[in-house]
Short mmCIF file of C-alpha atoms and ligand atoms in Angstrom, two decimals:
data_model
loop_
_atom_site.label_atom_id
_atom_site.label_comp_id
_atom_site.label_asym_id
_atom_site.label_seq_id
_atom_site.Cartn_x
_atom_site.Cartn_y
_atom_site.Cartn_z
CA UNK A 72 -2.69 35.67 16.92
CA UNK A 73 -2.32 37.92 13.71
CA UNK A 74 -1.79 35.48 10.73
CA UNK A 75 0.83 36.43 8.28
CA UNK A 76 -1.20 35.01 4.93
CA UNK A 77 -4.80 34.95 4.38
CA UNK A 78 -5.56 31.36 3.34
CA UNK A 79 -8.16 33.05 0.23
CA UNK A 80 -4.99 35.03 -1.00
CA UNK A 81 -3.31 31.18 -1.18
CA UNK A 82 -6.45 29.54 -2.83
CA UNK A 83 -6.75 31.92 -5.79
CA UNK A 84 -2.73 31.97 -5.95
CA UNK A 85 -3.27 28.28 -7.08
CA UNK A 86 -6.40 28.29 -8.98
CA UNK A 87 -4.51 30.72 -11.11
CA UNK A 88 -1.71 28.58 -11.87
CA UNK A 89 0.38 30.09 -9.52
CA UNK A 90 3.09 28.76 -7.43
CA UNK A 91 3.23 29.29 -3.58
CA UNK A 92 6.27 30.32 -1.36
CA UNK A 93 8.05 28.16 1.02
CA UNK A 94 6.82 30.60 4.02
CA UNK A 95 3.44 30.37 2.33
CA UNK A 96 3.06 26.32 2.09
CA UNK A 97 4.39 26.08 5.93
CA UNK A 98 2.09 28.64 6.89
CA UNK A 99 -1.16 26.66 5.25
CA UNK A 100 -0.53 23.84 6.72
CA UNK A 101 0.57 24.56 10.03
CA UNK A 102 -2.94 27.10 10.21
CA UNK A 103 -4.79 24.25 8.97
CA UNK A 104 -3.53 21.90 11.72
CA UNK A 105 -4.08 24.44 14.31
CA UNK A 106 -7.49 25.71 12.90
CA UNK A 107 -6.80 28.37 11.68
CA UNK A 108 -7.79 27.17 8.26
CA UNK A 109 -11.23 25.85 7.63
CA UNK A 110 -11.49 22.38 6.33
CA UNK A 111 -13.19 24.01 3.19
CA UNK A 112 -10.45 26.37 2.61
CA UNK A 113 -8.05 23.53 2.62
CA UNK A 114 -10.27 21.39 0.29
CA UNK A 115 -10.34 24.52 -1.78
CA UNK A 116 -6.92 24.68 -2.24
CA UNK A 117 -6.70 20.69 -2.69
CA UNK A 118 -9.28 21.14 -5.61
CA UNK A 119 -7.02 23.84 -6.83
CA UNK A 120 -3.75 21.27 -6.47
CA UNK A 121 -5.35 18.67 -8.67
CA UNK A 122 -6.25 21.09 -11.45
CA UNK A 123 -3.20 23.25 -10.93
CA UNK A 124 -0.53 21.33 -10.29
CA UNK A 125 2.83 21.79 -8.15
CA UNK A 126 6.14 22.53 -9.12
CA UNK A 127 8.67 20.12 -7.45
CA UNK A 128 10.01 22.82 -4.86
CA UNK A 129 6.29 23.20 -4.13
CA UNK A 130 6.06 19.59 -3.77
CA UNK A 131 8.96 19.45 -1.54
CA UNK A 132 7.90 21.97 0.79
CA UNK A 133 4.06 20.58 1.54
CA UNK A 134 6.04 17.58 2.02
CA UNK A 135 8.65 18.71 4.88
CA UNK A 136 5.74 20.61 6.10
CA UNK A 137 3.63 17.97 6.79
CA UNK A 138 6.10 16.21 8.25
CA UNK A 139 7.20 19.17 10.69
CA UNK A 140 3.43 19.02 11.58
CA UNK A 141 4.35 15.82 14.02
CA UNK A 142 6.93 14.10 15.29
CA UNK A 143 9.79 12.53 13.77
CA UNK A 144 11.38 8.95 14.58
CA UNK A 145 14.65 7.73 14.22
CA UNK A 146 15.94 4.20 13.82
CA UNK A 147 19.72 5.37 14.57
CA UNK A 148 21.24 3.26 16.81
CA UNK A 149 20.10 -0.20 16.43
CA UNK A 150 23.28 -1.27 15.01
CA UNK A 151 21.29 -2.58 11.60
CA UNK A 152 20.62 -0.50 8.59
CA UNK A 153 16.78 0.26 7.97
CA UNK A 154 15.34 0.18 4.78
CA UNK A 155 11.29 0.21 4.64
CA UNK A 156 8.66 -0.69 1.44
CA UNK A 157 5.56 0.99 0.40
CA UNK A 158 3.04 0.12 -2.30
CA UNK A 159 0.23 2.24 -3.57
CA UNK A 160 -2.03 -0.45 -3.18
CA UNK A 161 -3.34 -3.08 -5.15
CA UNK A 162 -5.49 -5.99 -4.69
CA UNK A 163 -4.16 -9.72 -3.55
CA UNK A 164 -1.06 -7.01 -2.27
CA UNK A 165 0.00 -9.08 0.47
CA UNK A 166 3.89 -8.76 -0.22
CA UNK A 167 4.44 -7.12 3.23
CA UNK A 168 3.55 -10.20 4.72
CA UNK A 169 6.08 -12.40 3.72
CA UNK A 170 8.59 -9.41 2.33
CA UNK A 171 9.21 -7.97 6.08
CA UNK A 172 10.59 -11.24 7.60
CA UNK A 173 12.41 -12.10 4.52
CA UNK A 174 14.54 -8.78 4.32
CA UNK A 175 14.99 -8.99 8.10
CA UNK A 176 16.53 -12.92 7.96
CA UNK A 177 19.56 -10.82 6.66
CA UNK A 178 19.98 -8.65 9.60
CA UNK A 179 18.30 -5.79 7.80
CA UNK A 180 15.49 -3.84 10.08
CA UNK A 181 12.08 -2.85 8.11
CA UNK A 182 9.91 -1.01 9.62
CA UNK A 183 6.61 -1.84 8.07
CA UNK A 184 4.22 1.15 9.08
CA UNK A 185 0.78 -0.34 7.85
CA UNK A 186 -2.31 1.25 7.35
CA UNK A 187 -5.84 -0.64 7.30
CA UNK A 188 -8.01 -1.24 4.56
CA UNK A 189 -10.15 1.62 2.96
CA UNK A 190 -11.79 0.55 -0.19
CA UNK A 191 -11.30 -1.95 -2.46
CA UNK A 192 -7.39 -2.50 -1.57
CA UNK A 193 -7.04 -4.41 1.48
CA UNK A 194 -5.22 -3.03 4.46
CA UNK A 195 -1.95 -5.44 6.09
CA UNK A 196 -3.28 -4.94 9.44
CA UNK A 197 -6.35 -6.47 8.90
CA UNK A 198 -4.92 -9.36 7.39
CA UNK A 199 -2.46 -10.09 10.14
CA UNK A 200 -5.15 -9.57 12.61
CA UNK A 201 -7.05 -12.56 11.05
CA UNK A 202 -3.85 -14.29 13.13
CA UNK A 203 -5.16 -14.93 16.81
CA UNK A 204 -3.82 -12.68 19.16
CA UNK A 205 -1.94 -10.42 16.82
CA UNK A 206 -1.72 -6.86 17.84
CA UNK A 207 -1.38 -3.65 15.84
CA UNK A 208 -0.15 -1.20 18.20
CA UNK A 209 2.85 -1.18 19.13
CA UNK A 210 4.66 1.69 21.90
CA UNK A 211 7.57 3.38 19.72
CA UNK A 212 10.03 1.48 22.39
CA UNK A 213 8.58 -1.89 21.80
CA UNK A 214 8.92 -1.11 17.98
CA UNK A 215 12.66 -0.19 18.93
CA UNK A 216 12.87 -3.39 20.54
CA UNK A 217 11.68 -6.05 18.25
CA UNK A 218 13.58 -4.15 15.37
CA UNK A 219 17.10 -4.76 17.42
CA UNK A 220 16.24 -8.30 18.14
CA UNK A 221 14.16 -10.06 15.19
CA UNK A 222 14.55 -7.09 12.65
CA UNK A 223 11.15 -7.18 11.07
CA UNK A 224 7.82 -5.48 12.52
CA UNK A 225 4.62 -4.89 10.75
CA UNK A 226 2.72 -2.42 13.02
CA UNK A 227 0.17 0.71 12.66
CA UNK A 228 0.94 4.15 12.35
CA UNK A 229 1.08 6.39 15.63
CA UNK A 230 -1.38 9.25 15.42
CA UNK A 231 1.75 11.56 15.92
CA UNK A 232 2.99 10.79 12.65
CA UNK A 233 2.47 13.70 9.97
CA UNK A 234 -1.10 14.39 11.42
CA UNK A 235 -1.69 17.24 9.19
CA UNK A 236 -1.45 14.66 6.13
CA UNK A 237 -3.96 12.24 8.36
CA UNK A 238 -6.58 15.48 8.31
CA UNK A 239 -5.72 16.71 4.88
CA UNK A 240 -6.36 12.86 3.98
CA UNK A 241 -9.83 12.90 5.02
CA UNK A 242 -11.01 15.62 3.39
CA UNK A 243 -9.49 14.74 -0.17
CA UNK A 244 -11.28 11.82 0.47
CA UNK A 245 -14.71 13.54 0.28
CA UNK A 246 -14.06 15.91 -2.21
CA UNK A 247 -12.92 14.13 -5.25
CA UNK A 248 -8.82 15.27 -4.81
CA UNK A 249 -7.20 12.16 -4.12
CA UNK A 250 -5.91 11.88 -7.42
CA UNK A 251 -3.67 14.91 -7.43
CA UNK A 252 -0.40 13.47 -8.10
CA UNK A 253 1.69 15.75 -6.09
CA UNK A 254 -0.59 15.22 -2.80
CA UNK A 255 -0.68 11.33 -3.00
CA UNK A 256 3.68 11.52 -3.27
CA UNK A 257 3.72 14.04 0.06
CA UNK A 258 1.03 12.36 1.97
CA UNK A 259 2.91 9.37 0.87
CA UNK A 260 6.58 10.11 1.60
CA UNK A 261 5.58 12.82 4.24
CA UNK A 262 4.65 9.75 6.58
CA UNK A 263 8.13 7.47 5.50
CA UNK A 264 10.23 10.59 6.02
CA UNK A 265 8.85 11.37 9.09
CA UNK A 266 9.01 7.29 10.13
CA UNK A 267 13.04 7.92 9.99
CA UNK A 268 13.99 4.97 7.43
CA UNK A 269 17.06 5.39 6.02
CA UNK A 270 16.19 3.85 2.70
CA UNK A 271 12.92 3.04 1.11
CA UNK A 272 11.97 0.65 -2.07
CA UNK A 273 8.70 2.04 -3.64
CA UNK A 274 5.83 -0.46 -5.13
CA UNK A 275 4.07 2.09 -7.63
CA UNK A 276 0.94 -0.02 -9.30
CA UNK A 277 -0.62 1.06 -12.10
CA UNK A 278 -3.32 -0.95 -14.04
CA UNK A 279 -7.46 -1.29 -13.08
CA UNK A 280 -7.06 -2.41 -9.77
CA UNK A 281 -4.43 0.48 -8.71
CA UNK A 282 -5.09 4.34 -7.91
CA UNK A 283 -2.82 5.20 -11.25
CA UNK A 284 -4.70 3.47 -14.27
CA UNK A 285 -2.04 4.44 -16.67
CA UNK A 286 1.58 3.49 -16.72
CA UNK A 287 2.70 7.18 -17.35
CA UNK A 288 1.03 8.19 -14.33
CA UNK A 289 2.22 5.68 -12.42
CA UNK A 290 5.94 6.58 -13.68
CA UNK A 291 5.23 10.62 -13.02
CA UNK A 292 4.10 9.85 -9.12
CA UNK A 293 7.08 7.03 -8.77
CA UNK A 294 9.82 9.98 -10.48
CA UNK A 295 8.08 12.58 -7.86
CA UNK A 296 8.58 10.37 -4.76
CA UNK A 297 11.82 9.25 -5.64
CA UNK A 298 12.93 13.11 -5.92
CA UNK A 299 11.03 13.67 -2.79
CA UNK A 300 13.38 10.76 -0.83
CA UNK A 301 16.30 12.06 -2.59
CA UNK A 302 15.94 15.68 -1.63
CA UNK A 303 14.98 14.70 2.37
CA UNK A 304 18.21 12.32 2.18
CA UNK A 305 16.08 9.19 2.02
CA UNK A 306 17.88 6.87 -1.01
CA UNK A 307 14.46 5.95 -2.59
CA UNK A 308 13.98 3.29 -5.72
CA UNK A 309 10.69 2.58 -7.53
CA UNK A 310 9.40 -0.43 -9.29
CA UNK A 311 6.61 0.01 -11.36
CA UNK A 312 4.48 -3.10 -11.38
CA UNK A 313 1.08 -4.19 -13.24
CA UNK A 314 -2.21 -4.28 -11.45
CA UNK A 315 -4.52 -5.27 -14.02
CA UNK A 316 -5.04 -9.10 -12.00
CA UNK A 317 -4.91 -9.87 -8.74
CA UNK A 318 -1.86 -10.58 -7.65
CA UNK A 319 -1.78 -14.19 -5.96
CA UNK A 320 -4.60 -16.65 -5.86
CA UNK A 321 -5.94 -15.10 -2.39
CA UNK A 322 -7.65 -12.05 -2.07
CA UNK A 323 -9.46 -10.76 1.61
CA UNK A 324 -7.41 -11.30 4.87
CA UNK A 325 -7.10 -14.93 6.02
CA UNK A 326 -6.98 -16.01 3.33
CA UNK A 327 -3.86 -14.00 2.33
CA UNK A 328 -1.93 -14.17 5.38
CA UNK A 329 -2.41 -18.46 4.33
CA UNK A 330 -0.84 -17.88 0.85
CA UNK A 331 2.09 -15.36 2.34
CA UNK A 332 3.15 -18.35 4.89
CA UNK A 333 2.71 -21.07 2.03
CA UNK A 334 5.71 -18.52 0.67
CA UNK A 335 7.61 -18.54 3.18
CA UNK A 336 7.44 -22.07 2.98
CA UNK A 337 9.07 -22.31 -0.32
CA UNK A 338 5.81 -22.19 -2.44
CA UNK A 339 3.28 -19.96 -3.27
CA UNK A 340 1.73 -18.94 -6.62
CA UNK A 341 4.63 -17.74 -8.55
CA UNK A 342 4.15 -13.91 -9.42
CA UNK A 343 3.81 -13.04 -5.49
CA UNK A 344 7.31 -15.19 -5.42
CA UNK A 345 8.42 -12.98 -8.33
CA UNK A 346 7.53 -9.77 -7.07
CA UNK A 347 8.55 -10.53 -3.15
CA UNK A 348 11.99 -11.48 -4.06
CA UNK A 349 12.55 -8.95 -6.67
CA UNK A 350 11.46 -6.40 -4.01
CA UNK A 351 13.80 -8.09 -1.45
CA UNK A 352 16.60 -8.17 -3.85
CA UNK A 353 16.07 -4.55 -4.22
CA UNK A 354 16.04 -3.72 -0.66
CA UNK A 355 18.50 -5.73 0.44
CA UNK A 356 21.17 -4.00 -1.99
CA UNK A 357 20.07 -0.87 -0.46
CA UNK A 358 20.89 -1.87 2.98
CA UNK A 359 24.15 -2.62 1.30
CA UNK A 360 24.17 -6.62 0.54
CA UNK A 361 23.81 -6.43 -3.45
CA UNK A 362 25.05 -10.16 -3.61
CA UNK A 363 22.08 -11.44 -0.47
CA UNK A 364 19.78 -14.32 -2.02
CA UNK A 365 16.48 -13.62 -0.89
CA UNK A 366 15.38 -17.09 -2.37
CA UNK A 367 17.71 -19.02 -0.74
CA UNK A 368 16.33 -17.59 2.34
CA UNK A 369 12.45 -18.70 1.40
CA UNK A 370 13.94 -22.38 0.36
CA UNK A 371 15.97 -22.86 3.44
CA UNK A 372 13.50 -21.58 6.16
CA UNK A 373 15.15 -18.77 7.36
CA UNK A 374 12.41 -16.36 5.94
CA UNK A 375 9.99 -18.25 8.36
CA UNK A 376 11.44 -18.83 11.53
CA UNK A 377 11.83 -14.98 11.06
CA UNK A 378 7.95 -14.80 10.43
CA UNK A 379 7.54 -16.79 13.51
CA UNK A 380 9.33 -14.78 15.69
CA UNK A 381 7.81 -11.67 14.32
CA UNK A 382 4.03 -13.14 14.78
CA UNK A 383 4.77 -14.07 18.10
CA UNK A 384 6.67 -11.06 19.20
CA UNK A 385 3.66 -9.33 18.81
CA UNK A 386 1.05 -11.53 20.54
CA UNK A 387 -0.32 -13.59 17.65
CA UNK A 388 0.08 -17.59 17.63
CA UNK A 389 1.99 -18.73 14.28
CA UNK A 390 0.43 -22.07 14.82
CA UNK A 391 -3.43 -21.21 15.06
CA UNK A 392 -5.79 -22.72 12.52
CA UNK A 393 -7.32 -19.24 11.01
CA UNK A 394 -10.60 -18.29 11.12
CA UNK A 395 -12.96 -20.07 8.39
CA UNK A 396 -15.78 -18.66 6.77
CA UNK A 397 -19.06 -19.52 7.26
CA UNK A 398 -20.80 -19.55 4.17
CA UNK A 399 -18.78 -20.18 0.70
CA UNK A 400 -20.52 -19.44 -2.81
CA UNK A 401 -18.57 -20.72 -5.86
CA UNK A 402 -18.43 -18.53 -9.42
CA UNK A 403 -18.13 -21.19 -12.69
CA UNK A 404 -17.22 -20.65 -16.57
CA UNK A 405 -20.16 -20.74 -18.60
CA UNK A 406 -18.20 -22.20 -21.44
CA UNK A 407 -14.70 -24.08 -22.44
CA UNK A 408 -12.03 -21.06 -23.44
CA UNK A 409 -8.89 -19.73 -22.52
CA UNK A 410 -9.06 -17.08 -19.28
CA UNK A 411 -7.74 -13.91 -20.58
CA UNK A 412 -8.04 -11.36 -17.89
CA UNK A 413 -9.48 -11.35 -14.31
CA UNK A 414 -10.02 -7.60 -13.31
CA UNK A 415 -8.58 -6.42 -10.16
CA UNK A 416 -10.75 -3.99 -9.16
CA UNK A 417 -13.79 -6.17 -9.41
CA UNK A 418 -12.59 -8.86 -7.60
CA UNK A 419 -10.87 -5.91 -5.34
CA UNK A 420 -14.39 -4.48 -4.94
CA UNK A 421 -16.06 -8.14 -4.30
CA UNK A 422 -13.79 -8.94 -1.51
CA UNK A 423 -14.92 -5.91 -0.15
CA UNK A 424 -18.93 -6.34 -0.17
CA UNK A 425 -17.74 -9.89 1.23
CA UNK A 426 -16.25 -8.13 4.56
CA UNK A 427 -12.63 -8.18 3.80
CA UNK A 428 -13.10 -4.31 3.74
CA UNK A 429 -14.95 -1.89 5.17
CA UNK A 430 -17.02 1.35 3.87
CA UNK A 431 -15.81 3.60 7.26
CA UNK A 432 -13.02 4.39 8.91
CA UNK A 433 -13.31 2.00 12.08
CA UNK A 434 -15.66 -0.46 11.06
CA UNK A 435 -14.78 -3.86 11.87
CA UNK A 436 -14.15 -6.01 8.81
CA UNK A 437 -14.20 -9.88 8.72
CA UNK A 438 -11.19 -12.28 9.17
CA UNK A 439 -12.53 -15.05 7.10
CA UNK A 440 -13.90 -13.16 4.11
CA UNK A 441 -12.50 -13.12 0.45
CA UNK A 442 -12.31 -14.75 -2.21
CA UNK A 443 -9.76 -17.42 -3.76
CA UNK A 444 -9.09 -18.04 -7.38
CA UNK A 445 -8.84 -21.34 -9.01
CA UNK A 446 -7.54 -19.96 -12.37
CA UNK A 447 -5.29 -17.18 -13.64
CA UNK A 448 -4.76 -15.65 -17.27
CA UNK A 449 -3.45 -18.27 -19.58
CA UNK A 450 -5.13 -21.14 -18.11
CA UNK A 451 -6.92 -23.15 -20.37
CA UNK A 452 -10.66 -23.93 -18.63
CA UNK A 453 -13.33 -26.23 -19.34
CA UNK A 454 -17.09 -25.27 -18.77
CA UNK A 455 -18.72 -25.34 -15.05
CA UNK A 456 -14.44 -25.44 -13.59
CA UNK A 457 -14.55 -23.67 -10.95
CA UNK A 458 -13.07 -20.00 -11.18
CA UNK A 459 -13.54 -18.47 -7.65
CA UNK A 460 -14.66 -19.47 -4.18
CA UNK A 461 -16.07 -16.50 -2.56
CA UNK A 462 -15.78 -16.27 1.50
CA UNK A 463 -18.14 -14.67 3.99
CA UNK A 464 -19.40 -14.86 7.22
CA UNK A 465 -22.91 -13.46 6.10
CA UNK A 466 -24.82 -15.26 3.23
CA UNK A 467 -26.65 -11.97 2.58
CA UNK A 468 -23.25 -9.94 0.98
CA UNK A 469 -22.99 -12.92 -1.17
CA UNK A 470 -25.45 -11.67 -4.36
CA UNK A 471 -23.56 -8.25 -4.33
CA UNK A 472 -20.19 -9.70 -4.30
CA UNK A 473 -21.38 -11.82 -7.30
CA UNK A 474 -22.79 -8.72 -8.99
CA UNK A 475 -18.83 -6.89 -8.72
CA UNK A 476 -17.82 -10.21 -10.37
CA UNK A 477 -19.98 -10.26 -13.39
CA UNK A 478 -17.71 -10.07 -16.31
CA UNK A 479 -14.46 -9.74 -14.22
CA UNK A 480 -13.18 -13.11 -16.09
CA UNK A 481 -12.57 -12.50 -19.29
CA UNK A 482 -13.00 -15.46 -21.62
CA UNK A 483 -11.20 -15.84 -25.77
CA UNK A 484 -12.08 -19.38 -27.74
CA UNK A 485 -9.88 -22.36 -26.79
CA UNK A 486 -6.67 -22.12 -28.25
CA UNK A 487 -6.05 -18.37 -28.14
CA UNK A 488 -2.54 -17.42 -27.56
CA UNK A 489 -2.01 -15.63 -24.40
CA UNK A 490 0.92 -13.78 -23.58
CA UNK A 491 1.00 -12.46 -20.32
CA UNK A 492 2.08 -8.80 -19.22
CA UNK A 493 5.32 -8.50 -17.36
CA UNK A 494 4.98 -7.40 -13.69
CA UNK A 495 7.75 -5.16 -13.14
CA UNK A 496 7.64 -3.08 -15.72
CA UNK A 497 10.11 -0.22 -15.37
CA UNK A 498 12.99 0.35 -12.37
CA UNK A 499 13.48 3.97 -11.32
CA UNK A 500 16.46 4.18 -9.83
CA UNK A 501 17.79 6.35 -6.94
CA UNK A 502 19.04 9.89 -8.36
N1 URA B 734 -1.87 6.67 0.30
C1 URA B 734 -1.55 7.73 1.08
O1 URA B 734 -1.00 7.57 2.16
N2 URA B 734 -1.86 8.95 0.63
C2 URA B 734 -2.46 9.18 -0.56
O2 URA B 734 -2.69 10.32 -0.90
C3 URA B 734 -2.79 8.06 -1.35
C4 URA B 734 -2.47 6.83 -0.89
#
């Protein structure tokens, strides 16, 4: 087949700052899908992305692109509107959990796509797969199916979905370009587009535990995902919300699916309440119900049965005691003091060496690992209190996990004022 572009011509386009075609973009990445572009040409002309930049046309066609390099689903028909979530990923991020049933006790359907963990963020699968019995994989028409009759489903990905962002993925992943903020928002809204929602409420974190450390970042990749929704007819809002602490007491994967059902119970440590009804408001008004009370709906149990019916819908046993760990290892303070930070990442990272997480694509990870706090910023501690149980089925991760923790809590004298960070800091609306 003669090609119409030569894929070098495209690389030093970008490097030198300059902006491809429409025919150009589609060409790339439909080559690269097919083969017809070398993974190191394409991680060329990643490199050349992250140093370069895009224009938002640019952005907008790698986007539809990647999307036309798969198949698209569609929702239509199931006589409730659809309106899906995403977060960039943060640690103790189990909103999904209890979010999903809570939107759908109003007759809304999400569609909760999940990925697994990769990292130091933890992935919703494996924390629902902590729940005995609980499958992942779901056929498209048992997807449709649940949707029409319980309205919530948490499920993975199909490999048909944007595959050329799966590949394209990968390789940014091994060559230092995953922080191009025009590739995360098309990988990112390439797969929702593509997943057919007809509305979609954005999570962008920014703060040590999140892939955007800055708030202005985070604000530039929210504005250029809400655009991207926008232009592919998608009515897309952003909340920009702090990840400097873990959000939650409960970090790892039983352990988190336990706090998301005390929740749903009515309880729960009160910034996951915050931040789960705050999305749910948000959702829920664009599914068209601005005046729904999404904490009525956690007080009076209708969130739950919902979560019930969801779990079992999909093979897992809401009533099953969850796996427990078999070795525990606590972390103390050395001294009296007010806690004035706990830092995401390393307690993101500590989860991880635990077995919450893995290091490879496909490695199993552990149900019971993790790691629950006893104390957040603010809270006044005396020494040897208890700050952190860490969780593991192997005693041998335990020194490692303890290493990621030195110096995560961050101690000032007794007495210091504290005055926490608000959560959501900044709504970008639809445009
Ligand atoms: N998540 C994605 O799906 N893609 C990115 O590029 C980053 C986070």
């Amino acid at each position: 087949m003669t090609e119409p572009f030569d894929a070098v011509d495209l690389i030093v386009r970008k490097r030198d700052g300059g902006a491809l075609e429409t025919d150009q973009i589609a060409w790339l990445v439909d080559a690269f899908t097919r083969g017809a572009v070398a993974d190191e040409q394409m991680s060329a002309w990643a490199m050349a992305v992250l140093l370069r930049g895009m224009d938002r046309r640019e952005i907008r066609d790698l986007t539809l692109a990647m999307i036309d390099s798969g198949e698209r689903m569609s929702f239509a028909g199931l006589g409730r509107p659809t309106v899906d979530k995403h977060s960039t990923g943060g640690v103790g991020d189990k909103i999904t959990l209890p979010l999903a049933p809570l939107v759908a006790s109003f007759g809304v359907a999400v569609p909760q796509l999940s990925g697994r963990g990769l990292g130091h963020t933890g992935g919703t699968l494996d924390k629902l797969e902590a729940i005995p019995g609980w499958r992942a994989d779901l056929t498209p028409d048992a997807m449709r199916d649940q949707l029409r009759e319980i309205g919530a489903v948490i499920c993975a990905a199909g490999a048909g979905l944007a595959p050329a962002d799966k590949r394209l993925y990968a390789l940014r992943d091994i060559t230092g370009t995953v922080e191009s903020i025009p590739l995360i928002a098309s990988s990112i809204m390439s797969k929702k587009i593509a997943e057919g929602t007809g509305a979609l409420l954005l999570d962008v974190k920014f703060g040590s535990g999140a892939f955007m450390q800055r708030f202005e970042q985070a604000e530039e990749l929210a504005r250029t995902m809400v655009d991207l929704g926008t232009d592919a007819g998608v009515m897309t809002v952003a909340l920009l919300t702090g990840m400097s602490v873990p959000l939650g007491l409960a970090v790892g994967n039983a352990v988190e699916v336990t706090e998301s059902v005390e929740v749903l119970a009515g309880g729960g440590p009160s910034d996951v309440v915050e931040l789960t009804v705050a999305i749910a408001r948000e959702m829920l008004a664009l599914a068209g119900l601005p005046d729904a009370d999404p904490e009525a709906a956690l007080a009076d149990g209708r969130a739950m049965d919902t979560w019930r019916r969801m779990i079992a819908a999909q093979g897992g046993d809401p009533d099953a005691p969850l796996p427990a760990p078999a070795e525990t290892e606590v972390v103390r303070a050395a001294a009296d003091g007010v806690l004035v930070g706990v830092e995401a990442k390393a307690v993101g990272v500590a989860s991880w060496r635990l077995g919450a997480g893995r290091a490879r694509q496909g490695e199993p990870v552990q149900a019971a690992a993790g790691i629950l706090l006893h104390a957040k910023p603010g809270d006044t501690v005396r020494a040897g209190q208890v700050l952190a149980t860490l969780q593991t089925d192997e005693a041998a991760r335990i020194p490692r996990a303890l290493a990621a923790l030195q110096g995560a809590h961050r101690m000032a004298p007794p007495g210091t004022a504290y005055t926490p960070e608000p959560l959501i800091a900044a709504r970008i609306p639809a445009v």
